[in-house]
Coordinates of C-alpha atoms and ligand atoms in Angstrom, one line a residue:
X1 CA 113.5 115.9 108.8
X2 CA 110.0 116.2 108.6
X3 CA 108.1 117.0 112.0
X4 CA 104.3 118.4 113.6
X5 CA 106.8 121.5 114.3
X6 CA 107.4 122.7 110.8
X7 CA 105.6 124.9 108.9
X8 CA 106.1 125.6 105.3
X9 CA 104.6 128.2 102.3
X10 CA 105.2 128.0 98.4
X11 CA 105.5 131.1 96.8
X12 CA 105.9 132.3 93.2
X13 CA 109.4 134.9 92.3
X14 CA 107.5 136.5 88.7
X15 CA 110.2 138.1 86.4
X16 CA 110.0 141.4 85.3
X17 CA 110.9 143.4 82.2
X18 CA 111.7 147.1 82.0
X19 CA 108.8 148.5 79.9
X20 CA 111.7 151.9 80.0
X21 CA 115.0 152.6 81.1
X22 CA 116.8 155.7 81.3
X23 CA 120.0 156.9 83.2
X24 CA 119.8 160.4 84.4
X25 CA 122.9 160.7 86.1
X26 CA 126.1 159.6 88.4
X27 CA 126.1 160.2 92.2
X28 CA 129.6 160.8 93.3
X29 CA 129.7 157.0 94.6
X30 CA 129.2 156.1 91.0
X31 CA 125.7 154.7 91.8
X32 CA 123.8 155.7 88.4
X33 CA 120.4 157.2 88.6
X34 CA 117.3 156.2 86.9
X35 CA 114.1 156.3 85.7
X36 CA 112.7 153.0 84.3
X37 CA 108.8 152.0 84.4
X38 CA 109.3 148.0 85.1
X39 CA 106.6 145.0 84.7
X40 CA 105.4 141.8 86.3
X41 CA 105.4 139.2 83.9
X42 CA 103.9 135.8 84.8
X43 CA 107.1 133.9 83.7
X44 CA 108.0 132.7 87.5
X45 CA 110.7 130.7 90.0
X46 CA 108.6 128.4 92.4
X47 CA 110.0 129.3 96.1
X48 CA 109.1 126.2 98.8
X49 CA 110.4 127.3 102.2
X50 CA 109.9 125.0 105.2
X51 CA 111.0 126.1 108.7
X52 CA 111.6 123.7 111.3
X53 CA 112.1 125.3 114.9
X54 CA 115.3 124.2 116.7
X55 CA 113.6 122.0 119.5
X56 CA 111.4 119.9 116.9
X57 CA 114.4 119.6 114.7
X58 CA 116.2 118.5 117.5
X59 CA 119.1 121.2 116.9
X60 CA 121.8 121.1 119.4
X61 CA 122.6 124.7 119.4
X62 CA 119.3 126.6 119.6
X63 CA 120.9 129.8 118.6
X64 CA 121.7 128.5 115.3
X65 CA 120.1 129.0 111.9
X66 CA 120.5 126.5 109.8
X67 CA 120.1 127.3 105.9
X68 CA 119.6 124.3 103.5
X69 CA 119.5 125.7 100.0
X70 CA 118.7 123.9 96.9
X71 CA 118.2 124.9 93.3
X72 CA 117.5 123.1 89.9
X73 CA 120.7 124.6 88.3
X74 CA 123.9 123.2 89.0
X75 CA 125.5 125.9 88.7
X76 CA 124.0 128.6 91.0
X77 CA 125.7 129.2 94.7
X78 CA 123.5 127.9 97.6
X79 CA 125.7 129.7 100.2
X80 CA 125.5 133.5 101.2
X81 CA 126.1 134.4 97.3
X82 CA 122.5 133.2 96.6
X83 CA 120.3 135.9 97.1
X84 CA 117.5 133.5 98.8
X85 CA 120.3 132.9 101.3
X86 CA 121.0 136.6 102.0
X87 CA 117.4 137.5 102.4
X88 CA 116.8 135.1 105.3
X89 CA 120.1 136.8 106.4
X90 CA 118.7 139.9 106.3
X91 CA 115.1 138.7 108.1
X92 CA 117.2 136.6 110.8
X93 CA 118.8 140.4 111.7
X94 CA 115.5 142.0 111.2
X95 CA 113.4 139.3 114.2
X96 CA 113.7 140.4 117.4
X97 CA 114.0 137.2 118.9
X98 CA 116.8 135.5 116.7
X99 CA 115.1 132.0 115.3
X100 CA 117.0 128.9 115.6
X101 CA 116.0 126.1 113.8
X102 CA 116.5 124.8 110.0
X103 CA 115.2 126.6 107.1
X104 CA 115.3 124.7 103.9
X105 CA 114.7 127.0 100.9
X106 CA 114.0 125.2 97.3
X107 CA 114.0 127.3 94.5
X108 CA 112.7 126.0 90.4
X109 CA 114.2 128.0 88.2
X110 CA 112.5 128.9 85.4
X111 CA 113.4 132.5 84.6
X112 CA 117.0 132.5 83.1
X113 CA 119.8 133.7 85.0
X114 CA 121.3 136.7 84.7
X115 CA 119.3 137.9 82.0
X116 CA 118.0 141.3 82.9
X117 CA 114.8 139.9 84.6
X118 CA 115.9 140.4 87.8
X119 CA 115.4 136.7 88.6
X120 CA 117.6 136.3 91.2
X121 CA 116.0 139.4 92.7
X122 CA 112.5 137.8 92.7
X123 CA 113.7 134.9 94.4
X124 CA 115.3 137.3 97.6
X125 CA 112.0 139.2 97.6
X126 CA 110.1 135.8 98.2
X127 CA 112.5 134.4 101.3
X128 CA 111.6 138.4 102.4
X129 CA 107.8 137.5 102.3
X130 CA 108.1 134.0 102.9
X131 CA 110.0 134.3 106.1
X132 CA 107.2 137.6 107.2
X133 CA 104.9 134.8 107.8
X134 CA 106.4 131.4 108.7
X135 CA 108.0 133.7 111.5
X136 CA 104.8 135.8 111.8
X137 CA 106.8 138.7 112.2
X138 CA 104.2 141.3 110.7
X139 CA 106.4 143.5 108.9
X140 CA 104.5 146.0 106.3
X141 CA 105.1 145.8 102.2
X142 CA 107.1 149.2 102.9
X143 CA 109.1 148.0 105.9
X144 CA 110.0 144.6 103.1
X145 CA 111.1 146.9 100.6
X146 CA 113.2 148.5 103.0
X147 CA 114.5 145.0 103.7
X148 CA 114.9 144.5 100.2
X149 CA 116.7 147.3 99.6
X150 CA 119.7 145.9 101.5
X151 CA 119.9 143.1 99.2
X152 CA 119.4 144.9 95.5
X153 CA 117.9 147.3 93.9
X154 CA 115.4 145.4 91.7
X155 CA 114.4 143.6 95.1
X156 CA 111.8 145.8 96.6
X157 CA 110.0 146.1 93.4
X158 CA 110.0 142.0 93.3
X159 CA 108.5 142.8 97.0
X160 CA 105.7 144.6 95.9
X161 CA 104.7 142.4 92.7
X162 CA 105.0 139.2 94.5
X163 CA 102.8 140.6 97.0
X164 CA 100.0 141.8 93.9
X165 CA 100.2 138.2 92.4
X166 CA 100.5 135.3 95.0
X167 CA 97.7 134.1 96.3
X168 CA 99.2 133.6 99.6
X169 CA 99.8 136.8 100.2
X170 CA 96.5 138.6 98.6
X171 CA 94.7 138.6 101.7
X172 CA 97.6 140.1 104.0
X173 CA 98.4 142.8 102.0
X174 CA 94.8 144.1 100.6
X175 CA 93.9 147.6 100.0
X176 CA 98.3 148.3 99.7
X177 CA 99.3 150.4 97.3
X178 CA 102.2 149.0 97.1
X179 CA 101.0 145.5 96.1
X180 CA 101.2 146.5 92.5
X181 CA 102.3 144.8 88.9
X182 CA 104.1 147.5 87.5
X183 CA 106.1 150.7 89.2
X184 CA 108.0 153.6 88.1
X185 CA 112.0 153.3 89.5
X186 CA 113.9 156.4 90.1
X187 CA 117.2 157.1 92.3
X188 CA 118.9 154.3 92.6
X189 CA 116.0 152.2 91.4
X190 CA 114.4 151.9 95.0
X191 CA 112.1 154.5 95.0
X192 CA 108.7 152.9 94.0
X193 CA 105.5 154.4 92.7
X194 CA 102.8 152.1 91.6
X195 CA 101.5 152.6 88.1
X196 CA 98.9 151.2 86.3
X197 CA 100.6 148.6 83.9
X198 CA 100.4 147.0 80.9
X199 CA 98.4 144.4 79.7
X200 CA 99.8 142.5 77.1
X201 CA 101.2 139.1 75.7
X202 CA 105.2 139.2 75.2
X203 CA 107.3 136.9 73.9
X204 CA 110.8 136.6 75.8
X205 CA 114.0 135.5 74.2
X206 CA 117.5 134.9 76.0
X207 CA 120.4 134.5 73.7
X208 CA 122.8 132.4 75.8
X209 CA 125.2 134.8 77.0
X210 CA 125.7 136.9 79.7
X211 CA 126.1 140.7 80.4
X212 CA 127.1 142.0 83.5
X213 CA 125.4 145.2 85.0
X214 CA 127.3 146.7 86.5
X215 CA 129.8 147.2 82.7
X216 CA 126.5 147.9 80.9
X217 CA 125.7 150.9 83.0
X218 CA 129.7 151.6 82.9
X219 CA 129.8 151.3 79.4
X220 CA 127.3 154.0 78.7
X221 CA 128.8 157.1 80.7
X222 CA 131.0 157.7 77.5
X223 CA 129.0 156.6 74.9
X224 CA 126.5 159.5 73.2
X225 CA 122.8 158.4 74.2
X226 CA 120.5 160.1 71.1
X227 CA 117.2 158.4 72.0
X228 CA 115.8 158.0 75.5
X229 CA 112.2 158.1 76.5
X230 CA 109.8 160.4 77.5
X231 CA 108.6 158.4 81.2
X232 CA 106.0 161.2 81.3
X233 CA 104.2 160.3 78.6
X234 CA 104.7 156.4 78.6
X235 CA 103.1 156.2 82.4
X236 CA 100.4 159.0 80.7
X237 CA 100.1 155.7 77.8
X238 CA 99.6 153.7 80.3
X239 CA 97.0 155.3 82.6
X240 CA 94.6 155.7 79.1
X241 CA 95.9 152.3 77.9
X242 CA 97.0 154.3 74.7
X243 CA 99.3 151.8 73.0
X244 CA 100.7 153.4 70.5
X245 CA 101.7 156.1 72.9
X246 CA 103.1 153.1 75.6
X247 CA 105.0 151.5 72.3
X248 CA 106.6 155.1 71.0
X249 CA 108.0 155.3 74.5
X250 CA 109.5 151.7 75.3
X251 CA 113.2 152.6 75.5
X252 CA 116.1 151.2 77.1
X253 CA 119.5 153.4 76.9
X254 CA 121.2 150.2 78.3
X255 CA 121.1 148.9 74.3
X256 CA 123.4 151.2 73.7
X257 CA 125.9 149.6 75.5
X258 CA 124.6 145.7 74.6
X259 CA 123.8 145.5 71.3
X260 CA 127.1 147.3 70.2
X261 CA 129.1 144.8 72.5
X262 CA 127.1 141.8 71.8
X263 CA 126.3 140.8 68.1
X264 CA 124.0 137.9 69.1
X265 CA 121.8 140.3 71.0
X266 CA 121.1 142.7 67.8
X267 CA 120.7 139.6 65.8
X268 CA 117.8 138.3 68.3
X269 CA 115.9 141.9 68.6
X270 CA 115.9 141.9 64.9
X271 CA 114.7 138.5 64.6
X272 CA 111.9 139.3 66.9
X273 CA 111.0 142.7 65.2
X274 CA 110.6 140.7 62.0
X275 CA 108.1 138.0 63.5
X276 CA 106.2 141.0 65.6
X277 CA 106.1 143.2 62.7
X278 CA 104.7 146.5 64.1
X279 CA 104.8 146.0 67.6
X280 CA 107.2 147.1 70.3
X281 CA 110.2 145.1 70.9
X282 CA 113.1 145.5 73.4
X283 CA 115.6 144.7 75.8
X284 CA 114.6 144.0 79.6
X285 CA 116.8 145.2 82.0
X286 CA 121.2 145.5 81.0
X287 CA 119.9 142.5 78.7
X288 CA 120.4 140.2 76.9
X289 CA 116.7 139.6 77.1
X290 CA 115.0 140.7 74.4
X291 CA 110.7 140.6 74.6
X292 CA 108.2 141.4 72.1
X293 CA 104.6 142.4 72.0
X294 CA 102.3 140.4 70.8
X295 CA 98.0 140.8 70.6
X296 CA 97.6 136.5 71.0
X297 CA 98.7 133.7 72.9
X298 CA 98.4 132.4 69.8
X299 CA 101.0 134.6 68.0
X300 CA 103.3 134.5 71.1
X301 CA 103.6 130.7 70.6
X302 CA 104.0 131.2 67.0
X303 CA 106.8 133.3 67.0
X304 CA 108.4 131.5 70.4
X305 CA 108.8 128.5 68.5
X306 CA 110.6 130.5 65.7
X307 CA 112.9 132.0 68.3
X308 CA 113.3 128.6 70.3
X309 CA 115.5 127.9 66.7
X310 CA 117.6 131.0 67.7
X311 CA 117.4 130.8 71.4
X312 CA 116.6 127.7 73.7
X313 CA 115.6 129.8 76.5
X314 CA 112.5 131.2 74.9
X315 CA 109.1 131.8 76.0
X316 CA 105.6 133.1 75.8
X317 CA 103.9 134.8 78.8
X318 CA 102.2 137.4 79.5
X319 CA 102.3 140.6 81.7
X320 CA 100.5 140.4 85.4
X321 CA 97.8 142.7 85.8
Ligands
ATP1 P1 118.7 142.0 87.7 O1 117.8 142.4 86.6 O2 118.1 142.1 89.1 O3 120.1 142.6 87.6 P2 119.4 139.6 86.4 O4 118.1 139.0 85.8 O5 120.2 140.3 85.4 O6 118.9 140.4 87.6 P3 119.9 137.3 88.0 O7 119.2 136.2 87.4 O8 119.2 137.9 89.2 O9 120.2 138.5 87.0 O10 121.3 136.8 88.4 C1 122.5 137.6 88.5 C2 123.6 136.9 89.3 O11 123.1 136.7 90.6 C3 123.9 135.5 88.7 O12 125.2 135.6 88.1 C4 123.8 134.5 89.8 O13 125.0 133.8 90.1 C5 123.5 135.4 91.1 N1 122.5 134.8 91.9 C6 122.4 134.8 93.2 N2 121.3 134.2 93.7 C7 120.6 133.9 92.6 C8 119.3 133.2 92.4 N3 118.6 132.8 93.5 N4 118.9 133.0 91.2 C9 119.6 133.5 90.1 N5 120.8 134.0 90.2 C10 121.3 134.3 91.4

């Protein structure tokens, strides 16, 4: 119901690719350790929240919060297993004074699902920033991370590009460190430091399969990793915008595990090598995303539509910077 009462904010849930990723270890818990450099790229979700408080929605119980998500895919939960729904969750616990009223949450997917481009991610982290100022609760970039911690690991970095990128939230966070496009990941992936990123066209291709973490980083821990790359010296590539020194260092110990499980994901990485010739190509994330570099827009739609033959769920884009 729309009413005087309600207030509402759109926000964009960007993608990211892992520009590296490298597993240093096992805690006891059998949480792996890393060390990835991960990148906004402008491929987004559009994220429309409206919230309606309980008297001008004429609630009955004024203690209640009422969730209403939907999504353009069929066949994504819109109950607690969405991570949109969880992250209001999470800032319901977090407000002192518990808001009742309805909160209807619509989320355009664009970004393919379970893909390595922590999608789902992006779309907690902007219910997190989302609900920080229809409820004008205040909360700092660090205190969201923290919030997004709770919900996944590749949250609180969606925290702090989202903040970098959306207008809507430019202003508020100003002058944050933390309101950055690209970060170096270490521990379980939560511990953040803003790096200077890469600027770049890619070109992203999903072949249509999925790959669960969790067995990707499983399915490593007996498997013989011979290349893995040197983060020093890609963030060092980075900082002097020294390419081939950024490209050498672009490695993902994850393919280790994907592309000898999944034929269709070598095939697609060595379809893209072919069309980007000398540039780096890779797999974001536990995959099967594979992206390319490109030096045009007008390459990057070039090769897309050779991939879109391979893959529908191609695209060109860019990295945020
Ligand atoms: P990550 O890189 O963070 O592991 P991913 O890109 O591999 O993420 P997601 O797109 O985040 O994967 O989706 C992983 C799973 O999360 C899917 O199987 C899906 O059912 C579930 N999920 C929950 N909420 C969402 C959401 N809002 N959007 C997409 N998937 C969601």
């Amino acid at each position: 119901m729309m009413n005087d009462n309600s207030v509402s904010i759109g926000l964009k849930s960007y993608a990211k690719i892992n520009l590296s990723l490298d597993v240093k270890g096992v805690t006891d818990d059998g949480m792996h350790l890393v060390e990835m450099v991960m990148q906004q790229i402008l491929l987004c979700d559009e994220v429309a929240m409206r919230w309606t408080p309980a008297e001008a929605a004429g609630t009955a119980d004024h203690d209640a919060l009422q969730i209403n998500l939907k999504t353009n895919r069929s066949y994504l939960p819109t109950d607690e297993r969405n991570l949109a729904y969880q992250a209001a969750l999470v800032m319901r616990d977090i407000a002192e004074n518990a808001p009742a009223g309805t909160l209807d949450i619509n989320i355009k997917k664009r970004i393919p699902v379970a893909a390595g481009l922590a999608g789902g991610s992006g779309n907690g982290a902007a219910v997190l920033h989302g609900l920080n100022v229809l409820w004008d609760l205040g909360l700092s970039l660090q205190q969201l991370c923290d919030a997004g911690a709770k919900l996944g690991s590749d949250v609180p970095f969606c925290v702090m590009g989202q903040a970098a990128e959306n207008e809507a939230l430019k202003d508020r966070f100003a002058g944050d460190p933390l309101a950055c496009h690209c970060a170096l990941a270490t521990g379980t992936g939560t511990d953040l430091v803003p790096l200077k990123g890469l600027k770049s066209h890619i070109v992203l291709s999903k072949p249509p399969i999925s790959v669960s973490t969790a067995k990707a980083y499983q399915g490593i821990d007996n498997i013989e990793i011979k290349t893995r790359p040197n983060t020093a010296e890609l963030i060092e590539g980075l900082k002097t915008r020294d390419l081939s020194r950024i490209e050498k260092n672009m490695v993902n110990v994850l393919e280790n595990y994907t592309l000898m499980e999944y034929p269709t994901v070598v095939y697609t990485k060595n379809k893209m090598q072919e069309l980007c010739g000398e540039r780096a190509v890779l797999m974001s994330g536990s995959g099967p995303s594979v992206y390319g570099l490109t030096d045009s827009i007008r390459q990057s739609r070039s090769i897309c539509d050779e991939m879109l033959k391979l893959n529908r769920e191609s695209f060109w884009t860019r990295t945020t910077y």
